[in-house]
Tab-separated table of N, CA and C in Angstrom:
chain	number	residue	atom	x	y	z
W	1	UNK	N	230.999	-176.811	63.616
W	1	UNK	CA	231.265	-176.764	65.010
W	1	UNK	C	231.040	-178.258	65.481
W	2	UNK	N	232.269	-178.655	66.073
W	2	UNK	CA	232.845	-179.692	66.382
W	2	UNK	C	232.060	-180.162	67.887
W	3	UNK	N	231.931	-181.514	68.019
W	3	UNK	CA	231.435	-181.766	69.487
W	3	UNK	C	231.877	-181.305	70.778
W	4	UNK	N	233.116	-181.164	70.806
W	4	UNK	CA	233.776	-180.746	71.849
W	4	UNK	C	233.490	-179.339	72.457
W	5	UNK	N	233.572	-178.710	71.105
W	5	UNK	CA	233.110	-176.766	71.203
W	5	UNK	C	231.647	-176.939	71.958
W	6	UNK	N	230.753	-177.820	71.142
W	6	UNK	CA	229.477	-177.677	71.297
W	6	UNK	C	229.422	-178.121	72.988
W	7	UNK	N	230.093	-179.221	73.471
W	7	UNK	CA	229.882	-179.462	74.771
W	7	UNK	C	230.424	-178.098	75.739
W	8	UNK	N	231.558	-177.305	75.071
W	8	UNK	CA	231.889	-176.307	75.911
W	8	UNK	C	230.882	-175.063	75.940
W	9	UNK	N	230.259	-175.202	74.966
W	9	UNK	CA	229.092	-173.813	74.866
W	9	UNK	C	227.652	-174.432	75.704
W	10	UNK	N	227.694	-175.689	75.740
W	10	UNK	CA	226.665	-176.217	76.771
W	10	UNK	C	227.087	-176.183	77.962
W	11	UNK	N	228.321	-176.181	78.660
W	11	UNK	CA	228.630	-175.859	79.880
W	11	UNK	C	228.609	-174.404	80.164
W	12	UNK	N	229.018	-173.422	79.062
W	12	UNK	CA	228.444	-171.885	79.009
W	12	UNK	C	227.330	-171.884	79.580
W	13	UNK	N	226.168	-172.238	78.842
W	13	UNK	CA	224.813	-172.234	78.934
W	13	UNK	C	224.002	-172.601	80.345
W	14	UNK	N	225.023	-173.799	80.894
W	14	UNK	CA	224.389	-174.112	82.210
W	14	UNK	C	224.883	-173.086	83.336
W	15	UNK	N	225.657	-172.131	83.115
W	15	UNK	CA	226.170	-171.136	84.262
W	15	UNK	C	224.694	-170.233	84.838
W	16	UNK	N	224.383	-169.821	83.711
W	16	UNK	CA	223.085	-169.026	84.562
W	16	UNK	C	222.249	-169.843	85.089
W	17	UNK	N	221.923	-171.157	84.765
W	17	UNK	CA	220.748	-172.038	85.475
W	17	UNK	C	221.672	-172.401	86.656
W	18	UNK	N	222.681	-172.726	87.045
W	18	UNK	CA	223.329	-173.206	88.079
W	18	UNK	C	223.107	-171.970	89.230
W	19	UNK	N	223.259	-170.647	88.435
W	19	UNK	CA	223.441	-169.770	89.466
W	19	UNK	C	221.835	-169.431	90.147
W	20	UNK	N	220.611	-169.415	88.909
W	20	UNK	CA	219.397	-169.334	89.259
W	20	UNK	C	218.830	-170.299	90.315
W	21	UNK	N	219.242	-171.712	89.857
W	21	UNK	CA	218.968	-172.374	91.110
W	21	UNK	C	219.528	-172.339	92.433
W	22	UNK	N	220.660	-171.833	92.382
W	22	UNK	CA	221.048	-171.486	94.154
W	22	UNK	C	220.347	-170.072	94.364
W	23	UNK	N	220.033	-169.363	93.595
W	23	UNK	CA	219.441	-168.384	94.060
W	23	UNK	C	218.026	-168.609	94.592
W	24	UNK	N	217.289	-169.580	93.900
W	24	UNK	CA	216.132	-170.014	94.309
W	24	UNK	C	216.146	-170.962	95.435
W	25	UNK	N	217.126	-171.728	96.120
W	25	UNK	CA	217.511	-172.467	96.926
W	25	UNK	C	217.218	-173.799	96.717
W	26	UNK	N	217.616	-174.173	95.165
W	26	UNK	CA	216.996	-175.336	94.406
W	26	UNK	C	218.662	-176.203	94.868
W	27	UNK	N	219.387	-176.474	95.762
W	27	UNK	CA	220.786	-176.692	95.661
W	27	UNK	C	221.118	-177.987	95.381
W	28	UNK	N	220.401	-179.012	95.372
W	28	UNK	CA	220.366	-180.139	94.874
W	28	UNK	C	220.765	-180.294	93.671
W	29	UNK	N	219.580	-179.246	92.817
W	29	UNK	CA	219.337	-179.508	91.243
W	29	UNK	C	220.842	-178.471	90.869
W	30	UNK	N	221.090	-177.373	91.555
W	30	UNK	CA	222.129	-176.668	91.122
W	30	UNK	C	223.546	-177.954	91.203
W	31	UNK	N	223.457	-178.453	92.405
W	31	UNK	CA	224.626	-179.406	92.765
W	31	UNK	C	224.602	-180.475	91.092
W	32	UNK	N	223.505	-180.751	90.996
W	32	UNK	CA	223.546	-181.901	89.792
W	32	UNK	C	223.887	-181.387	88.749
W	33	UNK	N	223.578	-179.996	88.506
W	33	UNK	CA	223.755	-179.478	87.202
W	33	UNK	C	225.394	-178.893	87.053
W	34	UNK	N	225.794	-178.955	88.488
W	34	UNK	CA	227.215	-178.426	88.024
W	34	UNK	C	228.244	-179.704	88.117
W	35	UNK	N	227.640	-180.883	88.518
W	35	UNK	CA	228.136	-182.154	88.147
W	35	UNK	C	228.512	-182.395	86.649
W	36	UNK	N	227.248	-182.136	86.188
W	36	UNK	CA	227.070	-182.537	84.795
W	36	UNK	C	227.880	-181.434	83.700
W	37	UNK	N	228.109	-179.966	84.361
W	37	UNK	CA	228.787	-179.251	83.855
W	37	UNK	C	230.395	-179.492	83.847
W	38	UNK	N	230.770	-180.208	84.840
W	38	UNK	CA	232.211	-180.360	85.304
W	38	UNK	C	232.607	-181.681	84.431
W	39	UNK	N	231.330	-182.455	84.174
W	39	UNK	CA	231.708	-183.744	83.307
W	39	UNK	C	232.041	-183.561	81.886
W	40	UNK	N	230.942	-182.110	81.515
W	40	UNK	CA	231.333	-181.796	80.116
W	40	UNK	C	232.630	-181.142	79.905
W	41	UNK	N	233.483	-180.639	80.977
W	41	UNK	CA	234.811	-180.172	81.049
W	41	UNK	C	235.823	-181.083	80.895
W	42	UNK	N	235.403	-182.391	81.289
W	42	UNK	CA	236.300	-183.414	81.129
W	42	UNK	C	236.302	-183.933	79.694
W	43	UNK	N	234.929	-184.223	79.349
W	43	UNK	CA	234.555	-184.755	77.925
W	43	UNK	C	235.143	-183.823	76.793
W	44	UNK	N	234.980	-182.621	76.919
W	44	UNK	CA	235.238	-181.816	75.429
W	44	UNK	C	236.883	-181.937	75.352
W	45	UNK	N	237.462	-181.936	76.580
W	45	UNK	CA	239.153	-182.136	76.342
W	45	UNK	C	239.354	-183.398	75.861
W	46	UNK	N	238.655	-184.476	76.252
W	46	UNK	CA	239.271	-186.066	76.128
W	46	UNK	C	238.765	-186.180	74.798
W	47	UNK	N	237.453	-185.804	74.441
W	47	UNK	CA	237.448	-186.106	72.859
W	47	UNK	C	237.826	-185.164	71.855
W	48	UNK	N	238.311	-183.845	72.051
W	48	UNK	CA	239.101	-182.933	71.257
W	48	UNK	C	240.363	-183.631	71.110
W	49	UNK	N	241.124	-184.111	71.975
W	49	UNK	CA	242.595	-184.893	72.084
W	49	UNK	C	242.488	-185.949	71.495
W	50	UNK	N	241.463	-186.933	71.810
W	50	UNK	CA	241.485	-188.279	71.582
W	50	UNK	C	241.147	-188.223	69.792
W	51	UNK	N	240.555	-187.556	69.287
W	51	UNK	CA	239.916	-187.524	67.954
W	51	UNK	C	240.469	-186.217	67.029
W	52	UNK	N	241.643	-185.574	67.369
W	52	UNK	CA	242.546	-184.539	67.105
W	52	UNK	C	240.987	-183.480	66.684
W	53	UNK	N	240.490	-183.123	67.375
W	53	UNK	CA	239.508	-182.191	67.444
W	53	UNK	C	239.957	-180.990	68.082
W	54	UNK	N	241.180	-180.726	68.516
W	54	UNK	CA	241.285	-179.405	69.070
W	54	UNK	C	241.287	-178.457	68.108
W	55	UNK	N	240.578	-177.022	68.627
W	55	UNK	CA	240.473	-175.920	67.924
W	55	UNK	C	240.940	-174.676	68.863
W	56	UNK	N	241.142	-173.706	68.152
W	56	UNK	CA	241.766	-172.569	68.850
W	56	UNK	C	240.273	-171.837	69.534
W	57	UNK	N	239.133	-171.953	69.069
W	57	UNK	CA	238.058	-171.811	69.980
W	57	UNK	C	238.298	-172.583	71.141
W	58	UNK	N	238.337	-173.760	71.258
W	58	UNK	CA	238.624	-174.752	72.153
W	58	UNK	C	239.442	-174.464	73.219
W	59	UNK	N	240.520	-174.000	72.666
W	59	UNK	CA	241.832	-173.689	73.454
W	59	UNK	C	241.106	-172.425	74.502
W	60	UNK	N	240.885	-171.346	73.817
W	60	UNK	CA	240.035	-170.406	74.455
W	60	UNK	C	239.121	-170.485	75.374
W	61	UNK	N	237.815	-170.878	74.894
W	61	UNK	CA	236.791	-171.196	75.302
W	61	UNK	C	236.681	-171.831	76.588
W	62	UNK	N	237.506	-172.921	76.543
W	62	UNK	CA	237.178	-174.132	77.414
W	62	UNK	C	237.714	-173.514	78.833
W	63	UNK	N	239.172	-173.104	78.733
W	63	UNK	CA	239.674	-172.669	80.169
W	63	UNK	C	238.654	-171.481	80.691
W	64	UNK	N	238.093	-170.272	79.862
W	64	UNK	CA	237.161	-169.367	80.077
W	64	UNK	C	236.091	-169.759	80.549
W	65	UNK	N	235.209	-170.941	80.221
W	65	UNK	CA	234.003	-171.449	80.627
W	65	UNK	C	234.281	-172.014	82.101
W	66	UNK	N	235.272	-172.902	82.180
W	66	UNK	CA	235.735	-173.403	83.602
W	66	UNK	C	236.035	-172.657	84.604
W	67	UNK	N	236.483	-171.219	84.479
W	67	UNK	CA	236.597	-170.103	85.332
W	67	UNK	C	235.133	-169.255	85.620
W	68	UNK	N	234.682	-169.332	84.902
W	68	UNK	CA	233.434	-168.415	84.834
W	68	UNK	C	232.494	-169.367	85.601
W	69	UNK	N	232.243	-170.598	85.212
W	69	UNK	CA	231.501	-171.612	85.778
W	69	UNK	C	231.618	-171.751	87.642
W	70	UNK	N	233.011	-171.720	87.674
W	70	UNK	CA	233.422	-172.012	89.328
W	70	UNK	C	233.217	-170.709	89.766
W	71	UNK	N	233.943	-169.499	89.170
W	71	UNK	CA	233.433	-168.140	90.211
W	71	UNK	C	231.787	-167.911	90.001
W	72	UNK	N	231.157	-168.116	89.234
W	72	UNK	CA	229.666	-167.508	89.288
W	72	UNK	C	229.156	-168.264	90.418
W	73	UNK	N	229.180	-169.755	90.390
W	73	UNK	CA	228.944	-170.614	91.583
W	73	UNK	C	229.271	-170.292	93.015
W	74	UNK	N	230.629	-169.918	92.963
W	74	UNK	CA	231.623	-169.749	94.462
W	74	UNK	C	230.584	-168.155	95.004
W	75	UNK	N	230.489	-167.297	93.845
W	75	UNK	CA	229.972	-166.134	94.304
W	75	UNK	C	228.245	-166.175	94.639
W	76	UNK	N	227.643	-167.137	93.775
W	76	UNK	CA	226.351	-167.327	94.142
W	76	UNK	C	226.124	-167.914	95.477
W	77	UNK	N	227.150	-168.599	96.117
W	77	UNK	CA	226.895	-169.401	97.520
W	77	UNK	C	227.459	-168.556	98.435
W	78	UNK	N	227.989	-167.377	98.317
W	78	UNK	CA	228.520	-166.587	99.245
W	78	UNK	C	227.176	-166.249	100.155
W	79	UNK	N	226.365	-165.366	99.624
W	79	UNK	CA	225.239	-164.867	100.364
W	79	UNK	C	223.922	-166.049	100.515
W	80	UNK	N	224.070	-166.953	99.744
W	80	UNK	CA	222.807	-168.042	100.105
W	80	UNK	C	223.319	-169.061	101.207
W	81	UNK	N	224.659	-169.737	101.074
W	81	UNK	CA	225.013	-170.913	101.844
W	81	UNK	C	226.005	-170.236	102.937
W	82	UNK	N	226.770	-168.952	102.658
W	82	UNK	CA	227.727	-168.773	103.511
W	82	UNK	C	229.110	-169.336	102.786
W	83	UNK	N	229.236	-169.797	101.793
W	83	UNK	CA	230.547	-169.937	101.006
W	83	UNK	C	231.726	-168.972	101.463
W	84	UNK	N	232.701	-169.332	101.759
W	84	UNK	CA	233.796	-168.405	102.482
W	84	UNK	C	234.231	-167.381	101.252
W	85	UNK	N	234.009	-166.026	101.418
W	85	UNK	CA	234.215	-165.338	100.413
W	85	UNK	C	235.446	-164.763	100.111
W	86	UNK	N	236.413	-165.169	101.006
W	86	UNK	CA	237.862	-164.882	100.682
W	86	UNK	C	238.667	-166.059	99.743
W	87	UNK	N	237.841	-167.098	99.977
W	87	UNK	CA	238.254	-168.187	99.216
W	87	UNK	C	237.683	-167.789	97.761
W	88	UNK	N	236.679	-167.342	97.144
W	88	UNK	CA	236.355	-166.780	95.799
W	88	UNK	C	237.460	-165.665	95.453
W	89	UNK	N	237.546	-164.710	96.446
W	89	UNK	CA	238.358	-163.714	95.984
W	89	UNK	C	239.859	-164.004	95.648
W	90	UNK	N	240.373	-165.099	96.147
W	90	UNK	CA	241.591	-165.696	96.351
W	90	UNK	C	241.479	-166.278	94.700
W	91	UNK	N	240.572	-167.059	94.271
W	91	UNK	CA	240.359	-167.949	93.042
W	91	UNK	C	240.463	-166.731	92.157
W	92	UNK	N	239.523	-165.615	91.945
W	92	UNK	CA	239.403	-164.766	91.316
W	92	UNK	C	240.315	-163.875	90.961
W	93	UNK	N	241.309	-163.330	91.858
W	93	UNK	CA	242.607	-163.005	91.758
W	93	UNK	C	243.946	-163.570	91.187
W	94	UNK	N	243.937	-164.949	91.266
W	94	UNK	CA	244.770	-165.934	90.701
W	94	UNK	C	244.394	-165.944	89.522
W	95	UNK	N	243.068	-166.217	89.000
W	95	UNK	CA	242.769	-166.507	87.565
W	95	UNK	C	243.092	-165.139	86.625
W	96	UNK	N	242.734	-163.908	87.203
W	96	UNK	CA	243.203	-162.650	86.938
W	96	UNK	C	244.424	-162.687	86.695
W	97	UNK	N	245.172	-162.854	87.336
W	97	UNK	CA	246.868	-162.682	87.358
W	97	UNK	C	247.360	-163.700	86.339
W	98	UNK	N	246.876	-164.687	86.163
W	98	UNK	CA	247.304	-166.235	85.481
W	98	UNK	C	247.141	-165.657	84.021
W	99	UNK	N	245.616	-165.073	83.943
W	99	UNK	CA	245.197	-164.742	82.504
W	99	UNK	C	246.115	-163.442	81.840
W	100	UNK	N	246.409	-162.692	82.771
W	100	UNK	CA	247.060	-161.838	82.286
W	100	UNK	C	248.312	-161.919	81.873
W	101	UNK	N	248.952	-162.795	82.800
W	101	UNK	CA	250.448	-163.287	82.233
W	101	UNK	C	250.495	-163.899	80.754
W	102	UNK	N	249.490	-164.932	80.609
W	102	UNK	CA	249.144	-165.537	79.639
W	102	UNK	C	248.853	-164.752	78.101
W	103	UNK	N	248.333	-163.579	78.262
W	103	UNK	CA	248.359	-162.563	77.275
W	103	UNK	C	249.657	-161.826	77.226
W	104	UNK	N	250.350	-161.531	78.010
W	104	UNK	CA	251.872	-161.023	78.035
W	104	UNK	C	252.581	-162.335	77.293
W	105	UNK	N	252.415	-163.568	77.580
W	105	UNK	CA	252.982	-164.882	76.880
W	105	UNK	C	252.696	-165.000	75.563
W	106	UNK	N	251.237	-164.807	75.156
W	106	UNK	CA	250.789	-165.093	73.760
W	106	UNK	C	251.426	-164.014	73.098
W	107	UNK	N	251.543	-162.518	73.672
W	107	UNK	CA	252.020	-161.570	72.472
W	107	UNK	C	253.817	-161.844	72.278
W	108	UNK	N	254.496	-162.496	73.177
W	108	UNK	CA	255.780	-163.092	72.947
W	108	UNK	C	255.849	-164.380	72.475
W	109	UNK	N	254.623	-164.899	71.719
W	109	UNK	CA	254.686	-166.095	71.041
W	109	UNK	C	254.982	-167.261	71.868
W	110	UNK	N	254.487	-167.347	73.326
W	110	UNK	CA	254.618	-168.299	74.348
W	110	UNK	C	253.154	-168.695	74.506
W	111	UNK	N	253.278	-170.152	74.725
W	111	UNK	CA	251.852	-170.833	75.290
W	111	UNK	C	252.309	-171.241	76.560
W	112	UNK	N	251.663	-170.757	77.267
W	112	UNK	CA	251.476	-171.521	78.598
W	112	UNK	C	250.742	-172.658	79.258
W	113	UNK	N	250.946	-173.804	79.465
W	113	UNK	CA	250.217	-174.972	79.404
W	113	UNK	C	249.637	-174.830	80.947
W	114	UNK	N	248.246	-175.436	80.931
W	114	UNK	CA	247.882	-175.701	82.360
W	114	UNK	C	248.901	-176.601	83.119
W	115	UNK	N	249.490	-176.221	84.280
W	115	UNK	CA	250.157	-177.103	85.309
W	115	UNK	C	249.309	-178.118	85.922
W	116	UNK	N	250.103	-179.093	86.366
W	116	UNK	CA	249.842	-180.202	86.889
W	116	UNK	C	249.113	-179.768	88.362
W	117	UNK	N	249.869	-178.588	89.318
W	117	UNK	CA	249.074	-177.934	90.481
W	117	UNK	C	247.454	-177.427	90.147
W	118	UNK	N	247.723	-176.699	89.075
W	118	UNK	CA	246.454	-176.083	88.757
W	118	UNK	C	245.260	-176.813	88.373
W	119	UNK	N	245.525	-177.666	87.969
W	119	UNK	CA	244.690	-179.196	87.854
W	119	UNK	C	244.094	-179.432	89.233
W	120	UNK	N	245.029	-179.870	90.038
W	120	UNK	CA	244.869	-180.305	91.342
W	120	UNK	C	243.683	-179.351	92.017
W	121	UNK	N	244.449	-177.891	91.769
W	121	UNK	CA	243.495	-176.742	92.547
W	121	UNK	C	242.017	-176.742	92.140
W	122	UNK	N	241.891	-177.181	90.645
W	122	UNK	CA	240.819	-177.320	90.017
W	122	UNK	C	239.612	-178.295	90.759
W	123	UNK	N	240.445	-179.407	91.004
W	123	UNK	CA	239.707	-180.370	91.612
W	123	UNK	C	238.974	-180.004	92.969
W	124	UNK	N	239.920	-179.123	93.869
W	124	UNK	CA	239.366	-178.699	95.033
W	124	UNK	C	238.526	-177.658	94.923
W	125	UNK	N	238.285	-176.860	93.750
W	125	UNK	CA	237.513	-176.233	93.692
W	125	UNK	C	235.937	-176.960	93.446
W	126	UNK	N	236.095	-177.663	92.809
W	126	UNK	CA	235.137	-178.698	92.297
W	126	UNK	C	234.215	-179.097	93.480
W	127	UNK	N	235.464	-179.708	94.625
W	127	UNK	CA	234.665	-180.689	95.972
W	127	UNK	C	234.482	-179.563	96.650
W	128	UNK	N	234.906	-178.498	96.814
W	128	UNK	CA	234.558	-177.327	98.013
W	128	UNK	C	233.269	-176.714	97.411
W	129	UNK	N	232.826	-176.694	96.467
W	129	UNK	CA	231.513	-176.191	95.775
W	129	UNK	C	230.503	-177.425	95.967
W	130	UNK	N	230.595	-178.553	95.790
W	130	UNK	CA	230.129	-179.594	95.733
W	130	UNK	C	229.517	-179.766	97.537
W	131	UNK	N	230.725	-179.760	98.362
W	131	UNK	CA	230.549	-179.720	99.624
W	131	UNK	C	229.832	-178.677	100.214
W	132	UNK	N	229.377	-177.632	99.694
W	132	UNK	CA	228.557	-176.528	100.104
W	132	UNK	C	227.304	-176.796	99.303
W	133	UNK	N	227.022	-177.155	98.043
W	133	UNK	CA	225.578	-177.532	97.635
W	133	UNK	C	224.871	-178.611	98.272
W	134	UNK	N	225.835	-179.561	98.327
W	134	UNK	CA	224.854	-180.920	99.172
W	134	UNK	C	225.139	-180.606	100.666
W	135	UNK	N	225.542	-179.644	101.395
W	135	UNK	CA	225.256	-179.418	102.580
W	135	UNK	C	226.217	-180.119	103.577
W	136	UNK	N	227.288	-180.412	103.344
W	136	UNK	CA	228.282	-181.255	104.030
W	136	UNK	C	228.660	-180.388	105.314
W	137	UNK	N	229.012	-180.980	106.247
W	137	UNK	CA	229.354	-180.178	107.528
W	137	UNK	C	230.342	-178.796	106.979
W	138	UNK	N	230.023	-177.445	107.445
W	138	UNK	CA	230.674	-176.676	107.308
W	138	UNK	C	232.035	-176.872	107.113
W	139	UNK	N	232.728	-177.721	108.330
W	139	UNK	CA	234.142	-177.451	108.630
W	139	UNK	C	234.987	-178.396	107.341
W	140	UNK	N	234.143	-179.457	106.577
W	140	UNK	CA	234.351	-180.080	105.455
W	140	UNK	C	234.819	-179.059	104.459
W	141	UNK	N	233.577	-178.179	104.140
W	141	UNK	CA	233.623	-177.090	103.385
W	141	UNK	C	234.763	-175.906	103.304
W	142	UNK	N	234.966	-175.683	104.624
W	142	UNK	CA	236.007	-174.790	104.954
W	142	UNK	C	237.455	-175.365	104.806
W	143	UNK	N	237.483	-176.858	105.053
W	143	UNK	CA	238.718	-177.337	104.974
W	143	UNK	C	239.226	-177.304	103.466
W	144	UNK	N	238.340	-178.038	102.542
W	144	UNK	CA	238.439	-177.818	101.160
W	144	UNK	C	238.953	-176.420	100.639
W	145	UNK	N	238.058	-175.474	101.270
W	145	UNK	CA	238.322	-174.027	100.779
W	145	UNK	C	239.635	-173.765	101.139
W	146	UNK	N	240.102	-173.993	102.250
W	146	UNK	CA	241.589	-173.438	102.768
W	146	UNK	C	242.821	-174.383	101.950
W	147	UNK	N	242.273	-175.559	101.518
W	147	UNK	CA	243.348	-176.310	100.677
W	147	UNK	C	243.483	-175.931	99.493
W	148	UNK	N	242.221	-175.402	98.681
W	148	UNK	CA	242.016	-174.963	97.572
W	148	UNK	C	242.765	-173.680	97.485
W	149	UNK	N	242.387	-172.723	98.456
W	149	UNK	CA	243.041	-171.337	98.430
W	149	UNK	C	244.436	-171.567	98.644
W	150	UNK	N	245.143	-172.370	99.264
W	150	UNK	CA	246.697	-172.676	99.271
W	150	UNK	C	247.347	-173.067	97.952
W	151	UNK	N	246.492	-174.105	97.492
W	151	UNK	CA	246.893	-174.495	96.132
W	151	UNK	C	246.681	-173.524	95.132
W	152	UNK	N	245.659	-172.564	95.211
W	152	UNK	CA	245.654	-171.562	94.068
W	152	UNK	C	246.421	-170.646	94.277
W	153	UNK	N	246.888	-170.217	95.509
W	153	UNK	CA	248.238	-169.027	95.582
W	153	UNK	C	249.458	-169.913	94.882
W	154	UNK	N	249.605	-171.071	95.504
W	154	UNK	CA	250.916	-171.784	95.181
W	154	UNK	C	250.951	-171.883	93.631
W	155	UNK	N	250.209	-172.209	92.839
W	155	UNK	CA	249.901	-172.733	91.459
W	155	UNK	C	250.051	-171.621	90.357
W	156	UNK	N	249.354	-170.133	91.241
W	156	UNK	CA	249.763	-169.040	90.639
W	156	UNK	C	251.151	-168.717	90.747
W	157	UNK	N	251.753	-168.686	92.072
W	157	UNK	CA	253.169	-168.561	92.145
W	157	UNK	C	254.174	-169.026	90.984
W	158	UNK	N	253.941	-170.435	91.123
W	158	UNK	CA	254.425	-171.428	90.001
W	158	UNK	C	254.172	-171.075	88.415
W	159	UNK	N	253.117	-170.355	88.208
W	159	UNK	CA	252.991	-169.966	86.741
W	159	UNK	C	253.849	-168.675	86.431
W	160	UNK	N	253.947	-167.878	87.829
W	160	UNK	CA	254.763	-166.857	87.387
W	160	UNK	C	256.134	-167.112	87.610
W	161	UNK	N	256.671	-168.028	88.166
W	161	UNK	CA	258.040	-168.392	88.750
W	161	UNK	C	258.437	-168.930	87.101
W	162	UNK	N	257.706	-169.873	86.398
W	162	UNK	CA	258.284	-170.592	85.529
W	162	UNK	C	258.304	-169.243	84.144
W	163	UNK	N	257.802	-168.256	84.548
W	163	UNK	CA	257.281	-167.499	83.465
W	163	UNK	C	258.005	-166.308	83.510
W	164	UNK	N	259.011	-165.974	84.670
W	164	UNK	CA	259.944	-165.113	84.703
W	164	UNK	C	260.812	-164.613	83.711
W	165	UNK	N	261.239	-165.357	82.377
W	165	UNK	CA	261.939	-164.775	81.583
W	165	UNK	C	260.994	-164.122	80.740
W	166	UNK	N	259.941	-164.144	80.552
W	166	UNK	CA	258.743	-163.315	80.008
W	166	UNK	C	259.075	-161.760	80.385
W	167	UNK	N	259.406	-161.531	81.343
W	167	UNK	CA	259.529	-160.016	81.888
W	167	UNK	C	261.114	-159.693	81.801
W	168	UNK	N	261.957	-160.365	81.332
W	168	UNK	CA	263.373	-159.703	81.051
W	168	UNK	C	263.272	-158.323	80.128
W	169	UNK	N	264.547	-157.612	80.642
W	169	UNK	CA	264.302	-156.296	79.985
W	169	UNK	C	264.738	-156.413	78.589
W	170	UNK	N	265.858	-157.502	78.247
W	170	UNK	CA	266.375	-157.697	77.174
W	170	UNK	C	265.453	-157.729	75.872
W	171	UNK	N	265.874	-157.127	74.860
W	171	UNK	CA	264.790	-157.261	73.643
W	171	UNK	C	265.469	-158.050	72.226
């Protein structure tokens, strides 16, 4: 197993710890761990591309790890800190829809790469979670969640619009 895949597995292993620290109200520790997990997300992709270590496992596991990390932390923050539940629901719905679209695409031999807007959305997810974990004024977290939610919806629509040919009735 190569280093990028090990970093992805490390990020997956950090997820229950982040959630546990949130439940225990150790928000700073959870925030630091979330930052470290997010850094591994950047590093695994960078190392894999730079050193030609891209694997099928990494192509699958990396985005799954990102989604699980973000959603688990958001969901854990809802009852503990009051993270906006609707923002987590929008993210979850979009991720399920886009993953479903990707499954349809794979069956037709088409790979749908991550779009630029989706990457920007991911950054807003990161900052909205950190703003909650580090107790920035609620208005900041709320504003980040609103922007994140709008980007989440628009990027989801963008995926479906760009992939409309997958649903043509012609065979």
